[in-house]
mmCIF file of C-alpha atoms and ligand atoms in Angstrom:
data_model
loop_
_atom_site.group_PDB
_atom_site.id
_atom_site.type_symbol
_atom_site.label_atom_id
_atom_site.label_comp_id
_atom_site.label_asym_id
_atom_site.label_seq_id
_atom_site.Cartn_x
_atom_site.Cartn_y
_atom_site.Cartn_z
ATOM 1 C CA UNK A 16 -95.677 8.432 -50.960
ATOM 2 C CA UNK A 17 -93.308 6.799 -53.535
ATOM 3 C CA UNK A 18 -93.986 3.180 -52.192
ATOM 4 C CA UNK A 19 -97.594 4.507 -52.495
ATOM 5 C CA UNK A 20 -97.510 5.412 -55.959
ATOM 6 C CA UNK A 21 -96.133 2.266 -56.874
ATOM 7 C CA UNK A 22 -98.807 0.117 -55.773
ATOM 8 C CA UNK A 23 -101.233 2.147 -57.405
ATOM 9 C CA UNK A 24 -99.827 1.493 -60.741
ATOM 10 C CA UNK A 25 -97.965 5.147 -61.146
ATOM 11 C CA UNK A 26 -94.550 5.993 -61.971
ATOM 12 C CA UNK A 27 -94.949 9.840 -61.443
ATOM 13 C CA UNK A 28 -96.819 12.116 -58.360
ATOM 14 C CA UNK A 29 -97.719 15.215 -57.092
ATOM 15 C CA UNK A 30 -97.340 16.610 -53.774
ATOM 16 C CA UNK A 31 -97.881 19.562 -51.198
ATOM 17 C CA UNK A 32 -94.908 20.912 -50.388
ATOM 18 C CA UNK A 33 -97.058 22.310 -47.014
ATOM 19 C CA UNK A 34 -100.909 21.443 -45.980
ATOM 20 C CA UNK A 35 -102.133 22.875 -49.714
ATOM 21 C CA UNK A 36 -104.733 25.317 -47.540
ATOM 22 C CA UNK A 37 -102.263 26.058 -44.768
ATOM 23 C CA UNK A 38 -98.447 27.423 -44.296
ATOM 24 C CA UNK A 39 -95.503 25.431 -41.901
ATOM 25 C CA UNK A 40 -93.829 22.436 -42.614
ATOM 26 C CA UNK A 41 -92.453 20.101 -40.603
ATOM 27 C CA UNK A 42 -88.615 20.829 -40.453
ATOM 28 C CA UNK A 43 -86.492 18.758 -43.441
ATOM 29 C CA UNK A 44 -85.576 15.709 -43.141
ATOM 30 C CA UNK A 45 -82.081 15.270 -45.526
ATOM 31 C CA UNK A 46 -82.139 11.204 -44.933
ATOM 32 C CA UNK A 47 -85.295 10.723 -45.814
ATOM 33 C CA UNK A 48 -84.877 13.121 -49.166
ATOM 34 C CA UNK A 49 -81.426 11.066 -49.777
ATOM 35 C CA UNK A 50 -83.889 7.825 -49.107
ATOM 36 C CA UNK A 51 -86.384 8.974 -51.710
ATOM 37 C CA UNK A 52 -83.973 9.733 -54.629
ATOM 38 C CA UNK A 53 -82.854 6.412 -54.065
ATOM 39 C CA UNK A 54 -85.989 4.598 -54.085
ATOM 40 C CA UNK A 55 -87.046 6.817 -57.032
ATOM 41 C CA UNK A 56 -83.807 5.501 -59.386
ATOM 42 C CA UNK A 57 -84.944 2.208 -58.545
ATOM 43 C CA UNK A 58 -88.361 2.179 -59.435
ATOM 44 C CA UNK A 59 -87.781 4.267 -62.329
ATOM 45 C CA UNK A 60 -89.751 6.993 -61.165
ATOM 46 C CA UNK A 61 -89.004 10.071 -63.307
ATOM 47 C CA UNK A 62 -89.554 13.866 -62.504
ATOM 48 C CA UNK A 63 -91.947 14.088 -59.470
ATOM 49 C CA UNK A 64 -93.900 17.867 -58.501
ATOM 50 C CA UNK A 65 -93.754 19.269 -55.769
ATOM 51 C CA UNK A 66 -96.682 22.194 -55.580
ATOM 52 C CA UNK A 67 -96.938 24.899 -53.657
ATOM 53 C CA UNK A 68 -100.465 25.708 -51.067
ATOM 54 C CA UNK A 69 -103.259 27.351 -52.882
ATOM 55 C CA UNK A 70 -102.435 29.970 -49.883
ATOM 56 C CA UNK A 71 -99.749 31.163 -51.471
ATOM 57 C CA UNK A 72 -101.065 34.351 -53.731
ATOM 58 C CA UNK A 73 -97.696 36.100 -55.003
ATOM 59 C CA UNK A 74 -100.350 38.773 -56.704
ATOM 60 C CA UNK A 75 -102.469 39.657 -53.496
ATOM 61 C CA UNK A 76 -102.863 43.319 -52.684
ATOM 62 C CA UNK A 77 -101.855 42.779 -49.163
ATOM 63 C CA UNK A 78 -98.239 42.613 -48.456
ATOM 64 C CA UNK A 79 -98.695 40.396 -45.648
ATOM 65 C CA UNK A 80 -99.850 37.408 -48.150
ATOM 66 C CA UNK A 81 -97.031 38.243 -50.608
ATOM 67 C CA UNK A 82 -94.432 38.568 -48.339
ATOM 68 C CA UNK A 83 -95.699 34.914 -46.953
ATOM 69 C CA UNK A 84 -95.972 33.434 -50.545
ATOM 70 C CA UNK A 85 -92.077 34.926 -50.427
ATOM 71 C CA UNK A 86 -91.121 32.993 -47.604
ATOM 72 C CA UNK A 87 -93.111 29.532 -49.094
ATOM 73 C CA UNK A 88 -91.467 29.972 -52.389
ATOM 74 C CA UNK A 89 -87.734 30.571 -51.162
ATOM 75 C CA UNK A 90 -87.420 27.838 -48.481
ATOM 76 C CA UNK A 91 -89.323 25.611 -51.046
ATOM 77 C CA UNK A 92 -86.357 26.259 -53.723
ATOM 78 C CA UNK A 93 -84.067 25.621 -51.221
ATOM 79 C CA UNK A 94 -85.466 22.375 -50.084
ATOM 80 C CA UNK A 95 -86.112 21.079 -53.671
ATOM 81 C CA UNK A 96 -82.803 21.160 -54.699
ATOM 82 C CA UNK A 97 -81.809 18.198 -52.158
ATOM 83 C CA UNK A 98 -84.792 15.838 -54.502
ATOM 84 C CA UNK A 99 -82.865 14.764 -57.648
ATOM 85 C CA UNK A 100 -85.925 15.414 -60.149
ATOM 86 C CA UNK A 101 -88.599 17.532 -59.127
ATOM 87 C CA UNK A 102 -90.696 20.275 -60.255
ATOM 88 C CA UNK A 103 -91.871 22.922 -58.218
ATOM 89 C CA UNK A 104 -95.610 23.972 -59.545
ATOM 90 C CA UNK A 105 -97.613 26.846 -58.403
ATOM 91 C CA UNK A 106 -100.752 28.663 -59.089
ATOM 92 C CA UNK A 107 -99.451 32.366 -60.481
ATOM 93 C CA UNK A 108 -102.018 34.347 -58.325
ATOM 94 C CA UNK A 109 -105.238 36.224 -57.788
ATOM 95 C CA UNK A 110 -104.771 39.892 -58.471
ATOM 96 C CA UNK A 111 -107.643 40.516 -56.444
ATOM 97 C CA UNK A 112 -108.802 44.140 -58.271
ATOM 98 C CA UNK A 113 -105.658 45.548 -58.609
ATOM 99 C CA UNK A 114 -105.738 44.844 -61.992
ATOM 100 C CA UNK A 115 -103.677 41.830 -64.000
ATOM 101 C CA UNK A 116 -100.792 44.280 -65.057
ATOM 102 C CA UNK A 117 -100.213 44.951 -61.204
ATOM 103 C CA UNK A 118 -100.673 40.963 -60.090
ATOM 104 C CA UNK A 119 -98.029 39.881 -63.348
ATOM 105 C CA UNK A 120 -95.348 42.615 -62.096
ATOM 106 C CA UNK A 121 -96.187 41.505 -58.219
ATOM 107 C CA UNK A 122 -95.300 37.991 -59.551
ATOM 108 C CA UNK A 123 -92.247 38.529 -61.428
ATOM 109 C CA UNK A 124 -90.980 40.726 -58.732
ATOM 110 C CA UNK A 125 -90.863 37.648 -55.802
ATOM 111 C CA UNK A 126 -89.815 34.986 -58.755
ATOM 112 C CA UNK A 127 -86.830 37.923 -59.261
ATOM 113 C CA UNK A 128 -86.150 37.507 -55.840
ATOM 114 C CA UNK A 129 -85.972 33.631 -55.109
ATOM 115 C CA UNK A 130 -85.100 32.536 -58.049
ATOM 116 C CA UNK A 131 -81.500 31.766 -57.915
ATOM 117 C CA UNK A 132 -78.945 31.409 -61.141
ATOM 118 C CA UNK A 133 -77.430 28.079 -60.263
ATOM 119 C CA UNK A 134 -80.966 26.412 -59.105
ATOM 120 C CA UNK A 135 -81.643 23.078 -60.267
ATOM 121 C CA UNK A 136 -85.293 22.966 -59.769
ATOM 122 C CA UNK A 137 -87.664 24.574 -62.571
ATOM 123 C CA UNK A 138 -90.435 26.440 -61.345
ATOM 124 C CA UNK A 139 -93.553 25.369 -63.187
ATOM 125 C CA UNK A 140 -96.747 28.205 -63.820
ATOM 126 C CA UNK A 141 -99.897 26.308 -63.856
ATOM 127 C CA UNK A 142 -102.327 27.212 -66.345
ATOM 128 C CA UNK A 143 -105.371 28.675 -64.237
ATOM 129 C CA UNK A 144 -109.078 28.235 -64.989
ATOM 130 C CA UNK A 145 -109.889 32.181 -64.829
ATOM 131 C CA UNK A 146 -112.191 31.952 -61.926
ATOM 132 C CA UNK A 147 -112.444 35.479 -59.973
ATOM 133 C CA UNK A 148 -109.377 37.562 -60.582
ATOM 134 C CA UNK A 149 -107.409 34.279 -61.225
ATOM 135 C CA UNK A 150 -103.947 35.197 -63.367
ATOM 136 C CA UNK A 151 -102.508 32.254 -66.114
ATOM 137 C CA UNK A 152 -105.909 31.231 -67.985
ATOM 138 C CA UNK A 153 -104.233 32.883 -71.001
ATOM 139 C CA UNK A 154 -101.110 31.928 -73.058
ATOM 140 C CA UNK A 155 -100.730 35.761 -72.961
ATOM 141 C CA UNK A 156 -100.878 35.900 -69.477
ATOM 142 C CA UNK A 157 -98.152 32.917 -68.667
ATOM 143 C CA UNK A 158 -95.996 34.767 -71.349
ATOM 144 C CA UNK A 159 -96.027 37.815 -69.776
ATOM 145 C CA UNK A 160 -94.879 36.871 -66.369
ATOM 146 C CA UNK A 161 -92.084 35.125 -68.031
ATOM 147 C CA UNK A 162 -90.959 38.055 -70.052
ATOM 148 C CA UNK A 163 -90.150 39.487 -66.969
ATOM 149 C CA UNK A 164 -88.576 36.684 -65.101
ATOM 150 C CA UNK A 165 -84.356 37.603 -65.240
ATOM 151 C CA UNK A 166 -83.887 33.710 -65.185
ATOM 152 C CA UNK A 167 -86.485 32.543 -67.601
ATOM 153 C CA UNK A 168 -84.367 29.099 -68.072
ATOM 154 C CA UNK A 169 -85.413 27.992 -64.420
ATOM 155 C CA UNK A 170 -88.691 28.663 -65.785
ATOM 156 C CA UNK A 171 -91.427 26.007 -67.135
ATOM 157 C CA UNK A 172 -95.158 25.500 -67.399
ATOM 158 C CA UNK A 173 -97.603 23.132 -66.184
ATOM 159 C CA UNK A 174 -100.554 22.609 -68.348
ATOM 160 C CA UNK A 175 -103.798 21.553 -66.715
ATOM 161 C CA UNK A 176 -106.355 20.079 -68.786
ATOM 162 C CA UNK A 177 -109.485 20.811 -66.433
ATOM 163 C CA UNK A 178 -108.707 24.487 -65.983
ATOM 164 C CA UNK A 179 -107.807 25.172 -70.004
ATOM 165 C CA UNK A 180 -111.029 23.645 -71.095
ATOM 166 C CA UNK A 181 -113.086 25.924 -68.432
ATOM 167 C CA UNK A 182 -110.662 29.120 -69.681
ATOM 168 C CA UNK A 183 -111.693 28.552 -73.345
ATOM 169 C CA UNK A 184 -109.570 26.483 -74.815
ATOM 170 C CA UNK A 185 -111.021 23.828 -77.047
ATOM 171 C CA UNK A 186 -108.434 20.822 -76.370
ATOM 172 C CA UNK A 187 -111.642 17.961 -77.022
ATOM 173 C CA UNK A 188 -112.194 19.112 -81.110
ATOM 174 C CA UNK A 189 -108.582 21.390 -81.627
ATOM 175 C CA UNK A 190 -106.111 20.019 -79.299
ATOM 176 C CA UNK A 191 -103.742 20.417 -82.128
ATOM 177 C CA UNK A 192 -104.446 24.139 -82.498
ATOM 178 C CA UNK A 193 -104.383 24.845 -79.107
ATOM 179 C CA UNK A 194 -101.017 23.231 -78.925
ATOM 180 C CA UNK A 195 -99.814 25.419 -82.181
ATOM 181 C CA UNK A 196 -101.417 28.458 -79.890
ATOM 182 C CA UNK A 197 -99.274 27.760 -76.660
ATOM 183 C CA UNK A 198 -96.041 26.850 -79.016
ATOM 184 C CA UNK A 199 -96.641 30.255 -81.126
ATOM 185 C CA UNK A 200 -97.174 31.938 -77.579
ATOM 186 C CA UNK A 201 -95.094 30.208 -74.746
ATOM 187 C CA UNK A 202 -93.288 27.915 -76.545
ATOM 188 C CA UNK A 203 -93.583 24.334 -76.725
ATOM 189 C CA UNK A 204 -90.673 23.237 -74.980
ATOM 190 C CA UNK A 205 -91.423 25.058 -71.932
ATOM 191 C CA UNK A 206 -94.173 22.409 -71.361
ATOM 192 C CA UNK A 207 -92.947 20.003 -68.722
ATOM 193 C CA UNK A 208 -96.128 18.601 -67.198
ATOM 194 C CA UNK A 209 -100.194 17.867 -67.092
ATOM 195 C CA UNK A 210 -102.230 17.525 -64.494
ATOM 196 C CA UNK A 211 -104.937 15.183 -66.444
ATOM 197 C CA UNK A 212 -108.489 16.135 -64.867
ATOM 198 C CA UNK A 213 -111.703 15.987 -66.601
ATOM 199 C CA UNK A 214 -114.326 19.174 -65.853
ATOM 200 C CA UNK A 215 -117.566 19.173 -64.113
ATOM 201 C CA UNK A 216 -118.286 22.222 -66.241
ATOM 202 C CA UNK A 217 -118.322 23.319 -69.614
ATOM 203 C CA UNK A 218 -115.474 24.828 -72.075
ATOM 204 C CA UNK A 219 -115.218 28.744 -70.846
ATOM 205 C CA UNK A 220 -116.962 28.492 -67.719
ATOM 206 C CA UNK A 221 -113.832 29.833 -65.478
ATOM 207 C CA UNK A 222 -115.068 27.308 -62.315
ATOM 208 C CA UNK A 223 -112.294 24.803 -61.824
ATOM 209 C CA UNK A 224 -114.092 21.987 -60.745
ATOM 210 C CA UNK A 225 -111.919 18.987 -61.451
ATOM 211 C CA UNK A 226 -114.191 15.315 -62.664
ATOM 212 C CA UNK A 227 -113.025 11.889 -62.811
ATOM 213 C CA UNK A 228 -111.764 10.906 -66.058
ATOM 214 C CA UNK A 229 -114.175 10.390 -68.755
ATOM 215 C CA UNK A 230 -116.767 11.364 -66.475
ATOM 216 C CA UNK A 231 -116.781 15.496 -67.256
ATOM 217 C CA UNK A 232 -117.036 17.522 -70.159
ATOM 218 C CA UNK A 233 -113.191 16.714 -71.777
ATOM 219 C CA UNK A 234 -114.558 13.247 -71.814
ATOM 220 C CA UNK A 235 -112.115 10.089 -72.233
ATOM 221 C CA UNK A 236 -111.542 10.284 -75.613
ATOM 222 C CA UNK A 237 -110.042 13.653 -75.701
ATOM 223 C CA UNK A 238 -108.537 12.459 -72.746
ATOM 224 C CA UNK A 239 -106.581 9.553 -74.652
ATOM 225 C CA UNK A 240 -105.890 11.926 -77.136
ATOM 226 C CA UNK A 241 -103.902 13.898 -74.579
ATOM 227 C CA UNK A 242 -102.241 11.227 -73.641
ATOM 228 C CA UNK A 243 -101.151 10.161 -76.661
ATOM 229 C CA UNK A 244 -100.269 13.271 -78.104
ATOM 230 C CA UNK A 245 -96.603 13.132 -79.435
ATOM 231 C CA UNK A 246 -95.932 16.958 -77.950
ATOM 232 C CA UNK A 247 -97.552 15.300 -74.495
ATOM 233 C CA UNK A 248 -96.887 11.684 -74.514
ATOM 234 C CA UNK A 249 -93.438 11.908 -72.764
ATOM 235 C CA UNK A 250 -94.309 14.397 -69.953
ATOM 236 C CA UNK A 251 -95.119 13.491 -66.399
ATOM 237 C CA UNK A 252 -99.227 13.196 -66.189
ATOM 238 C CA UNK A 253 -100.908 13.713 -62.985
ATOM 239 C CA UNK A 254 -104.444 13.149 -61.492
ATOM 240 C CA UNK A 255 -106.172 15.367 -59.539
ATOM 241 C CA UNK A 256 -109.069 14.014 -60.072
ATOM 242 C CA UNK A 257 -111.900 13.568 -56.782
ATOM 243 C CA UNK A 258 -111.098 10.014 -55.916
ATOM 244 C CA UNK A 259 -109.785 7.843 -53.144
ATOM 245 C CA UNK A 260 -106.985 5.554 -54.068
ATOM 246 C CA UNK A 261 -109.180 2.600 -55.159
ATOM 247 C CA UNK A 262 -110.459 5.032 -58.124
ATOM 248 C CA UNK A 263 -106.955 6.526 -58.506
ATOM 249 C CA UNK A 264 -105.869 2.560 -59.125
ATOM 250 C CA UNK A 265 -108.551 2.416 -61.902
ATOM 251 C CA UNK A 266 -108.111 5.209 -63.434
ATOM 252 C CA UNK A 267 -104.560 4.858 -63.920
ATOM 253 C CA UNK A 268 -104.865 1.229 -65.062
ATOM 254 C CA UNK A 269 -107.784 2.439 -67.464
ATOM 255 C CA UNK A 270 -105.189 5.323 -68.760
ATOM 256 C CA UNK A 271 -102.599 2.759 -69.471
ATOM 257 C CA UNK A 272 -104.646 1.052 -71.324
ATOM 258 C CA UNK A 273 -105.560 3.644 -73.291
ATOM 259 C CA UNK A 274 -101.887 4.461 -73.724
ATOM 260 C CA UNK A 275 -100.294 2.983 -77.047
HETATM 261 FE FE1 FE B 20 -102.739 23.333 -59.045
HETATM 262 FE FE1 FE B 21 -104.003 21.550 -61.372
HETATM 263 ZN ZN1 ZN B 22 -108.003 23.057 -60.399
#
């Protein structure tokens, strides 16, 4: 993956910590982790993420899918903390009709119970796009699940730009104000990554369908923007944009040079 990322122009990238629709892994292999963090000092290669399936749904009504999401989460941590810089991401959760008061406490309550004090790894809510019963489109949301996190300093967020344009939030004419919103509301500094998509669908749509960038509704000047952004400009960007590695190549080469 590293070597990968390389030759595509990268210095940062995202992966599954599991097949992202699925749940085993393979067992760990400790060499190859010692291997990576290696190769990553060398190439420079600064805080990586690791994210967790979009199986895992710490908010689900059913016990059964919580109490797997438990299992993800904790041997996760524990494998994380062998990778020298790494986030671990993860989509809060669907509280499936039990209401978003329910899904926030269900949340809190597993992050209570992996989470542990000495941890290296920060554990990264993604911002969510609000489709179905989706929890984290909001600031308010995000905030409250930390509130009730006992170890909020292993705690961070992940800001994605494809889902916060189709929650609402209008980052293409008032990125600045929608940066003042998350700092009045989160907090600014517990902003350690993007994952840089365009949308396939307008602002406040709650879809979540990811575009190639400059192709979608954010559009490539916003984009750059976003980029550029002294608050942003520093943080590990990723793509999840629908493209093979030939348009992952462009579009990072295209970023770059859009990146002053
Ligand atoms: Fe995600
Ligand atoms: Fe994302
Ligand atoms: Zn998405």
């Amino acid at each position: 993956m590293g070597k990968m990322i390389i030759s595509l122009g990268g210095n940062t990238f995202q992966y599954f910590t599991r097949n992202p629709r699925g749940g085993s892994v393979k067992t760990v292999d400790y060499n190859d982790i010692k291997k990576f963090n290696d190769f990553a000092k060398e190439n420079n290669i600064d805080y990586i993420i690791a994210h967790a399936p979009y199986t895992m749904n710490l908010a689900s009504s059913d016990e059964k899918v919580r109490d797997f999401g438990y299992r993800v989460i904790k041997e996760d941590l524990e494998t994380l903390e062998h990778i020298d810089k790494v986030y671990y991401n993860f989509h809060p959760g669907s509280h499936v009709g039990q209401g978003i008061e329910m899904g926030i406490d269900l949340i809190a309550d597993i992050l209570n119970k992996v989470i542990f004090p000495n941890q290296k790894t920060l554990v990264l809510l993604e911002t969510m796009a609000g489709k179905g019963s989706e929890i984290g489109s909001n600031f308010n949301e995000i905030k409250s699940i930390i509130n009730k996190v006992e170890h909020k300093e292993k705690i961070g967020v992940l800001l994605d730009t494809c889902h916060v344009n189709d929650e609402g939030y209008d980052i293409v004419n008032h990125l600045d104000e929608v940066l003042k919103e998350f700092d009045e509301i989160i907090g600014i500094n517990l902003l350690k990554a993007i994952h840089l998509n365009d949308s396939k669908n307008p602002r406040g749509s709650h879809k979540d369908r990811h575009e190639k960038i400059g192709l979608g509704t954010i559009g490539l000047e916003a984009l750059t923007k976003i980029i550029n952004h002294p608050l942003l400009r520093d943080l590990p960007f990723v793509l999840e944009t629908p493209n093979d590695n030939d348009g992952y190549k462009e579009e990072i080469k295209l970023l770059k040079e859009r990146y002053r």
